[in-house]
Tab-separated table of C-alpha atoms and ligand atoms in Angstrom:
chain	number	residue	atom	x	y	z
M	1	MET	CA	131.272	83.290	12.620
M	2	ASN	CA	128.595	82.123	15.082
M	3	ILE	CA	124.921	81.503	14.461
M	4	ILE	CA	122.391	81.520	17.290
M	5	SER	CA	118.727	80.663	16.840
M	6	CYS	CA	115.829	81.194	19.223
M	7	ASP	CA	112.066	80.916	19.008
M	8	TYR	CA	111.688	84.695	19.348
M	9	ILE	CA	114.077	87.608	18.770
M	10	VAL	CA	113.000	90.856	20.459
M	11	THR	CA	114.983	93.572	18.701
M	12	PHE	CA	114.165	97.014	20.217
M	13	ASP	CA	114.898	98.464	16.762
M	14	GLU	CA	113.017	101.530	15.379
M	15	LYS	CA	109.937	99.457	14.608
M	16	LEU	CA	110.236	97.334	17.777
M	17	GLN	CA	110.230	94.249	15.548
M	18	ILE	CA	109.883	90.803	17.060
M	19	PHE	CA	111.029	87.927	14.830
M	20	LYS	CA	109.823	84.353	15.099
M	21	ASN	CA	111.979	81.407	14.011
M	22	LYS	CA	114.959	83.435	12.882
M	23	ALA	CA	118.640	83.284	13.656
M	24	ILE	CA	121.509	85.726	14.097
M	25	ALA	CA	124.978	85.514	12.574
M	26	TYR	CA	127.483	87.321	14.758
M	27	GLU	CA	131.104	87.895	15.570
M	28	LYS	CA	131.932	90.827	17.852
M	29	GLN	CA	129.027	92.630	16.240
M	30	ILE	CA	125.740	91.366	14.852
M	31	VAL	CA	126.349	90.539	11.183
M	32	LYS	CA	122.963	89.409	9.876
M	33	ILE	CA	119.465	88.344	10.940
M	34	ASP	CA	117.776	85.784	8.693
M	35	SER	CA	116.465	82.216	8.692
M	36	LYS	CA	119.000	79.711	10.006
M	37	GLU	CA	118.888	77.949	6.642
M	38	ASN	CA	119.887	81.096	4.724
M	39	LEU	CA	122.600	82.001	7.215
M	40	LEU	CA	124.113	78.527	6.973
M	41	LYS	CA	124.212	78.800	3.196
M	42	GLU	CA	126.148	82.038	3.542
M	43	TYR	CA	128.358	80.926	6.456
M	44	PRO	CA	128.649	77.107	6.164
M	45	ASP	CA	131.532	76.925	8.664
M	46	ALA	CA	129.802	78.924	11.402
M	47	LEU	CA	129.446	77.491	14.913
M	48	THR	CA	125.743	77.028	15.590
M	49	GLU	CA	123.712	77.085	18.784
M	50	ASP	CA	119.958	76.431	18.981
M	51	PHE	CA	117.660	77.214	21.865
M	52	CYS	CA	114.391	75.516	22.649
M	53	LYS	CA	110.773	76.430	21.953
M	54	ASN	CA	109.676	79.578	23.835
M	55	SER	CA	113.262	80.806	24.109
M	56	VAL	CA	113.637	84.551	23.646
M	57	LEU	CA	116.757	86.394	22.550
M	58	LEU	CA	117.049	90.082	23.424
M	59	PRO	CA	119.799	92.682	23.913
M	60	GLY	CA	121.837	92.385	27.124
M	61	LEU	CA	120.353	94.592	29.853
M	62	ILE	CA	122.030	97.901	30.735
M	63	ASN	CA	121.816	99.187	34.322
M	64	THR	CA	122.748	102.852	33.946
M	65	HIS	CA	123.034	103.694	37.662
M	66	ILE	CA	124.496	101.357	40.264
M	67	HIS	CA	126.799	101.783	43.307
M	68	LEU	CA	129.037	98.784	44.021
M	69	GLU	CA	130.995	100.340	46.882
M	70	TYR	CA	128.279	99.731	49.471
M	71	ILE	CA	127.108	96.225	48.596
M	72	LYS	CA	126.899	94.767	52.089
M	73	ASN	CA	123.987	96.757	53.496
M	74	LYS	CA	120.916	94.897	54.681
M	75	ASN	CA	119.371	96.300	57.837
M	76	ARG	CA	121.774	99.105	58.792
M	77	LEU	CA	120.097	102.126	57.252
M	78	GLU	CA	116.916	104.055	57.954
M	79	TYR	CA	114.241	104.360	55.272
M	80	GLY	CA	111.167	106.592	54.926
M	81	GLU	CA	112.714	110.064	54.694
M	82	PHE	CA	115.838	111.140	52.814
M	83	ILE	CA	117.649	113.105	55.567
M	84	LYS	CA	117.080	110.280	58.033
M	85	TRP	CA	118.550	107.856	55.476
M	86	LEU	CA	121.481	110.176	54.633
M	87	SER	CA	122.327	110.593	58.330
M	88	SER	CA	122.369	106.800	58.737
M	89	VAL	CA	124.665	106.463	55.687
M	90	VAL	CA	127.078	108.978	57.253
M	91	LYS	CA	126.911	107.097	60.576
M	92	TYR	CA	127.633	103.648	59.094
M	93	ARG	CA	129.707	104.649	56.058
M	94	GLU	CA	133.059	103.304	57.288
M	95	GLU	CA	131.545	99.982	58.298
M	96	LEU	CA	129.660	99.522	55.014
M	97	VAL	CA	132.618	100.507	52.828
M	98	SER	CA	135.021	98.235	54.736
M	99	LEU	CA	132.710	95.244	54.187
M	100	SER	CA	132.624	95.761	50.419
M	101	SER	CA	135.918	94.164	49.349
M	102	SER	CA	137.127	93.675	45.766
M	103	GLU	CA	136.176	89.993	46.057
M	104	ALA	CA	132.651	90.897	47.154
M	105	ILE	CA	132.278	93.280	44.191
M	106	SER	CA	133.609	90.610	41.776
M	107	GLU	CA	131.060	88.117	43.108
M	108	VAL	CA	128.236	90.594	42.533
M	109	LEU	CA	129.394	91.257	38.954
M	110	THR	CA	129.482	87.517	38.191
M	111	ALA	CA	125.947	87.174	39.576
M	112	LEU	CA	124.768	90.121	37.435
M	113	LEU	CA	126.029	88.409	34.264
M	114	LYS	CA	123.922	85.351	35.121
M	115	CYS	CA	120.891	87.642	35.448
M	116	GLY	CA	121.465	89.100	31.979
M	117	THR	CA	122.988	92.470	32.857
M	118	THR	CA	125.751	93.008	30.312
M	119	THR	CA	126.572	96.673	31.004
M	120	ILE	CA	126.588	98.810	34.147
M	121	GLY	CA	126.942	102.536	34.767
M	122	GLU	CA	128.911	102.324	38.014
M	123	ILE	CA	128.934	105.427	40.233
M	124	SER	CA	132.436	105.295	41.713
M	125	SER	CA	132.936	107.427	44.837
M	126	PHE	CA	136.289	106.191	46.142
M	127	GLY	CA	137.851	104.052	43.392
M	128	GLU	CA	137.612	100.751	45.301
M	129	ASP	CA	135.450	99.368	42.508
M	130	ILE	CA	137.888	100.094	39.645
M	131	GLU	CA	139.906	96.893	39.853
M	132	PRO	CA	137.011	94.383	40.099
M	133	CYS	CA	135.116	96.254	37.357
M	134	LYS	CA	138.159	96.150	35.089
M	135	LYS	CA	138.647	92.427	35.734
M	136	SER	CA	135.025	91.467	35.024
M	137	ALA	CA	133.655	90.389	31.637
M	138	ILE	CA	130.783	92.881	32.125
M	139	ASN	CA	130.891	96.212	30.235
M	140	VAL	CA	131.433	99.108	32.627
M	141	VAL	CA	130.924	102.827	32.155
M	142	LEU	CA	132.702	103.991	35.295
M	143	PHE	CA	131.427	107.349	36.539
M	144	ASN	CA	134.239	108.885	38.613
M	145	GLU	CA	132.361	110.941	41.179
M	146	THR	CA	133.214	114.425	42.357
M	147	LEU	CA	131.821	115.670	45.658
M	148	GLY	CA	132.477	118.408	48.235
M	149	SER	CA	130.886	121.719	49.140
M	150	ASN	CA	133.680	123.505	51.019
M	151	PRO	CA	135.155	126.156	48.654
M	152	SER	CA	138.553	126.125	50.392
M	153	ALA	CA	138.874	122.378	49.693
M	154	VAL	CA	137.939	122.561	45.992
M	155	ASP	CA	141.529	122.224	44.716
M	156	VAL	CA	142.344	119.220	46.904
M	157	LEU	CA	139.056	117.528	46.036
M	158	TYR	CA	139.570	118.159	42.334
M	159	GLN	CA	143.076	116.665	42.471
M	160	ASP	CA	141.697	113.543	44.174
M	161	PHE	CA	139.000	113.262	41.484
M	162	LEU	CA	141.579	113.776	38.693
M	163	GLN	CA	143.783	111.043	40.085
M	164	ARG	CA	140.889	108.554	39.972
M	165	TYR	CA	139.747	109.787	36.546
M	166	TYR	CA	143.218	109.436	34.975
M	167	LYS	CA	143.649	106.004	36.517
M	168	THR	CA	140.445	104.852	34.792
M	169	LEU	CA	141.527	106.565	31.560
M	170	SER	CA	144.762	104.515	31.569
M	171	LEU	CA	142.633	101.331	31.830
M	172	LYS	CA	140.173	102.307	29.090
M	173	ASP	CA	139.251	99.672	26.524
M	174	GLU	CA	136.131	98.531	24.642
M	175	ARG	CA	134.593	97.134	27.859
M	176	PHE	CA	135.782	99.695	30.391
M	177	ILE	CA	134.873	103.310	29.688
M	178	PRO	CA	135.696	106.216	32.047
M	179	ALA	CA	132.972	108.800	32.672
M	180	ILE	CA	132.196	111.525	35.225
M	181	SER	CA	129.629	111.934	37.997
M	182	ILE	CA	128.699	115.184	39.752
M	183	HIS	CA	127.218	113.897	43.006
M	184	SER	CA	124.364	116.404	43.494
M	185	PRO	CA	123.511	120.122	43.713
M	186	TYR	CA	123.589	120.101	47.526
M	187	SER	CA	126.942	118.346	47.830
M	188	THR	CA	129.140	119.490	44.951
M	189	HIS	CA	130.452	123.064	44.842
M	190	PRO	CA	129.706	124.701	41.460
M	191	ILE	CA	133.426	125.454	40.965
M	192	LEU	CA	134.210	121.776	41.368
M	193	ALA	CA	131.270	120.794	39.149
M	194	LYS	CA	132.349	123.260	36.413
M	195	LYS	CA	135.932	121.971	36.415
M	196	ALA	CA	134.813	118.335	36.129
M	197	LEU	CA	132.198	119.182	33.480
M	198	GLY	CA	134.833	121.076	31.456
M	199	LEU	CA	136.881	117.897	31.457
M	200	ALA	CA	133.832	115.826	30.417
M	201	LYS	CA	133.206	118.217	27.510
M	202	ASP	CA	136.820	118.039	26.310
M	203	ALA	CA	136.974	114.258	26.657
M	204	GLY	CA	133.500	113.732	25.135
M	205	CYS	CA	132.439	111.496	28.009
M	206	VAL	CA	129.010	110.991	29.531
M	207	VAL	CA	128.012	112.457	32.893
M	208	SER	CA	125.675	111.311	35.646
M	209	THR	CA	124.177	113.284	38.527
M	210	HIS	CA	121.646	112.789	41.343
M	211	PHE	CA	118.993	115.508	41.207
M	212	LEU	CA	115.769	116.423	43.072
M	213	GLU	CA	115.561	113.126	44.926
M	214	SER	CA	113.875	114.403	48.091
M	215	PHE	CA	111.448	116.990	49.402
M	216	ALA	CA	114.279	118.323	51.579
M	217	GLU	CA	116.511	118.872	48.520
M	218	ARG	CA	113.841	120.897	46.728
M	219	GLU	CA	113.119	122.945	49.865
M	220	TRP	CA	116.825	123.604	50.360
M	221	LEU	CA	117.464	124.685	46.750
M	222	THR	CA	114.369	126.897	46.551
M	223	ASN	CA	114.020	128.306	50.131
M	224	ALA	CA	117.363	127.595	51.865
M	225	SER	CA	115.418	125.888	54.633
M	226	GLY	CA	114.237	122.482	55.858
M	227	GLY	CA	116.011	119.236	56.712
M	228	PHE	CA	119.114	119.943	54.652
M	229	LYS	CA	119.837	123.148	56.603
M	230	GLU	CA	119.937	121.164	59.823
M	231	PHE	CA	121.926	118.311	58.233
M	232	LEU	CA	124.565	120.587	56.671
M	233	GLU	CA	124.987	122.656	59.848
M	234	LYS	CA	126.701	119.601	61.339
M	235	PHE	CA	129.509	120.018	58.788
M	236	VAL	CA	129.646	123.753	57.873
M	237	PRO	CA	128.672	126.875	59.861
M	238	ASN	CA	125.783	128.854	58.373
M	239	PRO	CA	125.341	126.788	55.175
M	240	LYS	CA	123.774	128.319	52.056
M	241	PRO	CA	122.509	126.580	48.895
M	242	LEU	CA	125.316	126.382	46.319
M	243	THR	CA	123.007	126.757	43.323
M	244	THR	CA	119.390	127.111	42.216
M	245	ILE	CA	117.500	124.399	40.334
M	246	ASP	CA	117.740	126.275	37.012
M	247	GLU	CA	121.417	127.164	37.482
M	248	TYR	CA	122.170	123.516	38.153
M	249	ILE	CA	120.466	122.329	34.942
M	250	GLU	CA	122.341	125.042	32.976
M	251	LEU	CA	125.692	123.551	34.053
M	252	PHE	CA	125.042	120.450	31.937
M	253	ILE	CA	123.941	122.073	28.669
M	254	GLY	CA	125.744	120.488	25.708
M	255	ILE	CA	127.006	117.523	27.762
M	256	PRO	CA	125.356	114.073	27.444
M	257	THR	CA	123.993	113.662	30.977
M	258	LEU	CA	121.846	111.194	32.900
M	259	PHE	CA	119.798	112.965	35.591
M	260	THR	CA	118.908	110.403	38.264
M	261	HIS	CA	115.691	110.397	40.372
M	262	LEU	CA	113.902	113.768	39.700
M	263	THR	CA	111.013	112.613	41.908
M	264	TYR	CA	110.603	116.218	43.119
M	265	ALA	CA	111.034	117.959	39.754
M	266	SER	CA	108.140	120.088	38.494
M	267	LYS	CA	106.388	119.138	35.230
M	268	GLU	CA	108.238	121.951	33.420
M	269	GLU	CA	111.636	120.910	34.793
M	270	LEU	CA	110.981	117.293	33.817
M	271	LYS	CA	109.938	118.304	30.322
M	272	ARG	CA	113.049	120.405	29.877
M	273	ILE	CA	115.423	117.711	31.159
M	274	ASP	CA	113.673	115.021	29.086
M	275	SER	CA	114.075	117.078	25.911
M	276	GLU	CA	117.821	117.647	26.331
M	277	PHE	CA	119.156	114.777	28.465
M	278	PHE	CA	118.325	111.291	29.771
M	279	ILE	CA	116.344	110.598	32.938
M	280	THR	CA	117.215	107.644	35.171
M	281	SER	CA	114.532	106.431	37.524
M	282	CYS	CA	115.196	103.995	40.390
M	283	PRO	CA	111.683	103.003	41.562
M	284	VAL	CA	112.657	100.824	44.542
M	285	SER	CA	115.138	103.386	45.876
M	286	ASN	CA	112.527	106.151	45.558
M	287	ARG	CA	109.946	103.991	47.333
M	288	LEU	CA	112.260	103.183	50.227
M	289	LEU	CA	113.825	106.603	50.745
M	290	GLU	CA	110.855	108.926	50.254
M	291	ASN	CA	107.722	106.860	49.504
M	292	LYS	CA	107.607	108.626	46.155
M	293	LYS	CA	107.435	107.650	42.485
M	294	LEU	CA	108.323	109.485	39.305
M	295	ASP	CA	105.440	109.770	36.829
M	296	LEU	CA	106.906	107.788	33.913
M	297	LYS	CA	104.000	108.230	31.502
M	298	ASP	CA	105.274	111.168	29.441
M	299	ILE	CA	109.030	110.623	29.825
M	300	LYS	CA	110.673	109.730	26.520
M	301	ASN	CA	114.377	109.534	27.345
M	302	LEU	CA	113.888	107.128	30.226
M	303	THR	CA	116.300	104.596	31.685
M	304	ILE	CA	115.441	102.432	34.708
M	305	ALA	CA	118.225	101.501	37.126
M	306	THR	CA	118.678	99.844	40.497
M	307	ASP	CA	120.790	102.438	42.339
M	308	GLY	CA	122.893	100.715	45.041
M	309	LEU	CA	122.132	98.359	47.906
M	310	THR	CA	121.972	101.201	50.425
M	311	SER	CA	118.536	101.870	48.929
M	312	ASN	CA	117.540	98.573	47.333
M	313	ILE	CA	117.353	94.866	48.101
M	314	SER	CA	118.564	93.633	44.693
M	315	LEU	CA	120.850	94.731	41.859
M	316	ASN	CA	119.137	92.317	39.447
M	317	LEU	CA	117.459	94.537	36.819
M	318	TRP	CA	114.635	91.994	36.376
M	319	ASP	CA	113.702	92.553	40.042
M	320	GLU	CA	113.737	96.320	39.471
M	321	LEU	CA	111.578	96.042	36.335
M	322	ARG	CA	109.073	93.852	38.216
M	323	SER	CA	108.909	96.394	41.042
M	324	ALA	CA	108.483	99.212	38.519
M	325	LEU	CA	105.617	97.316	36.887
M	326	PHE	CA	103.844	96.978	40.251
M	327	ILE	CA	104.633	100.475	41.568
M	328	HIS	CA	103.437	102.323	38.440
M	329	GLU	CA	99.978	100.792	38.537
M	330	ALA	CA	98.281	103.603	36.578
M	331	ILE	CA	99.889	102.587	33.268
M	332	ASP	CA	98.606	99.546	31.322
M	333	ALA	CA	100.867	96.569	32.131
M	334	ASP	CA	101.707	95.668	28.511
M	335	GLU	CA	102.389	99.274	27.513
M	336	LEU	CA	104.532	99.832	30.623
M	337	SER	CA	106.456	96.551	30.164
M	338	LYS	CA	107.462	97.567	26.641
M	339	LYS	CA	108.549	100.989	27.911
M	340	LEU	CA	110.509	99.523	30.831
M	341	LEU	CA	112.393	96.992	28.711
M	342	THR	CA	113.114	99.630	26.053
M	343	SER	CA	114.525	101.829	28.829
M	344	VAL	CA	117.145	99.217	29.865
M	345	THR	CA	118.134	98.275	26.304
M	346	LYS	CA	117.846	100.803	23.467
M	347	ASN	CA	117.478	103.938	25.628
M	348	ALA	CA	120.236	102.937	28.024
M	349	GLY	CA	122.593	102.296	25.107
M	350	LEU	CA	121.844	105.770	23.723
M	351	ALA	CA	122.176	107.395	27.162
M	352	LEU	CA	125.627	105.898	27.723
M	353	LYS	CA	126.626	106.552	24.085
M	354	LEU	CA	127.265	102.864	23.404
M	355	ASN	CA	126.705	100.780	20.264
M	356	LYS	CA	124.492	98.490	22.334
M	357	GLY	CA	120.914	97.802	23.354
M	358	VAL	CA	119.449	96.876	19.950
M	359	ILE	CA	119.468	93.592	18.004
M	360	LYS	CA	120.344	94.879	14.553
M	361	GLU	CA	123.166	94.490	12.048
M	362	GLY	CA	126.215	96.493	13.118
M	363	PHE	CA	125.333	96.691	16.823
M	364	ASP	CA	127.581	94.994	19.394
M	365	ALA	CA	126.731	91.321	19.899
M	366	ASP	CA	125.651	91.777	23.549
M	367	MET	CA	122.761	89.336	23.733
M	368	ILE	CA	120.897	87.281	26.323
M	369	VAL	CA	118.590	84.284	26.018
M	370	VAL	CA	115.613	83.772	28.308
M	371	ASP	CA	113.473	80.614	28.468
M	372	LEU	CA	109.811	81.595	28.806
M	373	ASN	CA	108.934	77.934	29.286
M	374	GLN	CA	105.338	78.148	28.055
M	375	ASP	CA	103.495	79.205	24.918
M	376	PHE	CA	101.485	82.441	24.825
M	377	ASP	CA	98.807	83.675	22.446
M	378	ASN	CA	99.589	87.310	21.753
M	379	ILE	CA	103.121	88.280	20.729
M	380	ASP	CA	102.616	91.864	21.998
M	381	THR	CA	102.445	90.520	25.566
M	382	ILE	CA	105.990	89.106	25.392
M	383	TYR	CA	107.493	92.119	27.230
M	384	LYS	CA	105.172	91.559	30.188
M	385	TRP	CA	105.908	87.817	30.404
M	386	LEU	CA	109.634	88.523	30.256
M	387	ILE	CA	109.413	90.973	33.173
M	388	LEU	CA	107.056	88.847	35.260
M	389	HIS	CA	108.963	85.564	35.002
M	390	THR	CA	112.677	86.192	34.447
M	391	LYS	CA	115.150	85.952	37.292
M	392	LYS	CA	118.145	84.408	35.529
M	393	VAL	CA	119.043	83.922	31.875
M	394	GLU	CA	120.065	80.842	29.884
M	395	LYS	CA	122.942	82.514	28.087
M	396	THR	CA	124.850	85.799	28.212
M	397	ILE	CA	126.982	86.946	25.273
M	398	ILE	CA	129.142	90.081	25.391
M	399	LEU	CA	130.935	91.353	22.264
M	400	GLY	CA	130.353	87.969	20.646
M	401	GLU	CA	131.796	85.930	23.518
M	402	LYS	CA	130.085	83.792	26.165
M	403	ALA	CA	130.174	85.661	29.484
N	1	LIG	ZN1	122.774	106.823	43.221
């Protein structure tokens, strides 16, 4: 048994309780929260660890949407409009993928642990990330991605996807969980999507998809015109949209899915998706690619994520939360900070169907400690101070072990 004590414990439980001067007894899971004195009476042989005044313990952060296969981009790609960006990704894809070695991915994962990210939802396009993810102490939900719009290639593409999916299934353990990604409505043929989603349903795994990320995507799906028509004509003669917006949503009914971006969804579409699924917003990516933000105010099933470094400058979730706090200036800073931190702890745990993201008896002991360094008057402002000042954490614990 271990006992850890901090000045504050921010739980993200149903009542969003914040405890002062309490301690946590834990093994792989959280066993009990009480005063250190009481816990020591119950577990006299426990190993103890105390953190200083103004230290804050909270659940490890969960980044539900990240791409590790393009981690060496800095100045290569064009920002400002999605098709321009996509064309630059196609142009420099080989170069960017070849720079992202297993070692480079491992280094990034080690850095993420020091920043307090304990779980990632990795969107895996080629499978190059499987080995470093498996080797890392970080928890990984690995979304094997399926992509391809040419109907005559569906069988070959599905076989390639299956090969990657079964490889991850053979490596499955409590820290490495296979899942499925349908790239997007403009890039994945519905036959391919249906096959992969059938598998997700049978296996009971979570699904991720990019959806309504650009003006061009909406125009393409609703009018079969605009930038996507021109872009796709480079690859297929006389391209047609593969699906409508409503048909695409219907594909995912009954499957736990994270819809990522939705910056061009209508209010009705957002409401519908929010009531049945989870919504992942990547504020920096949306700012860089389309100068657009998702209105977070009414979204309940929200998770915030970084996306990859083709559309961000940092994979540190604290950087993303800070950006989100500044970008969404219409919402009160304290209210928004609470919502943002809830989105990368409790909500993200629910979205990925994990026993994580809450400090409560029975939940996995994935915990981080932050040193806030200075006293503050009002406990309700703690979420804001955490977001404004944290870059790295003092301690990262995953499934009861130091990471
Ligand atoms: Zn993405």
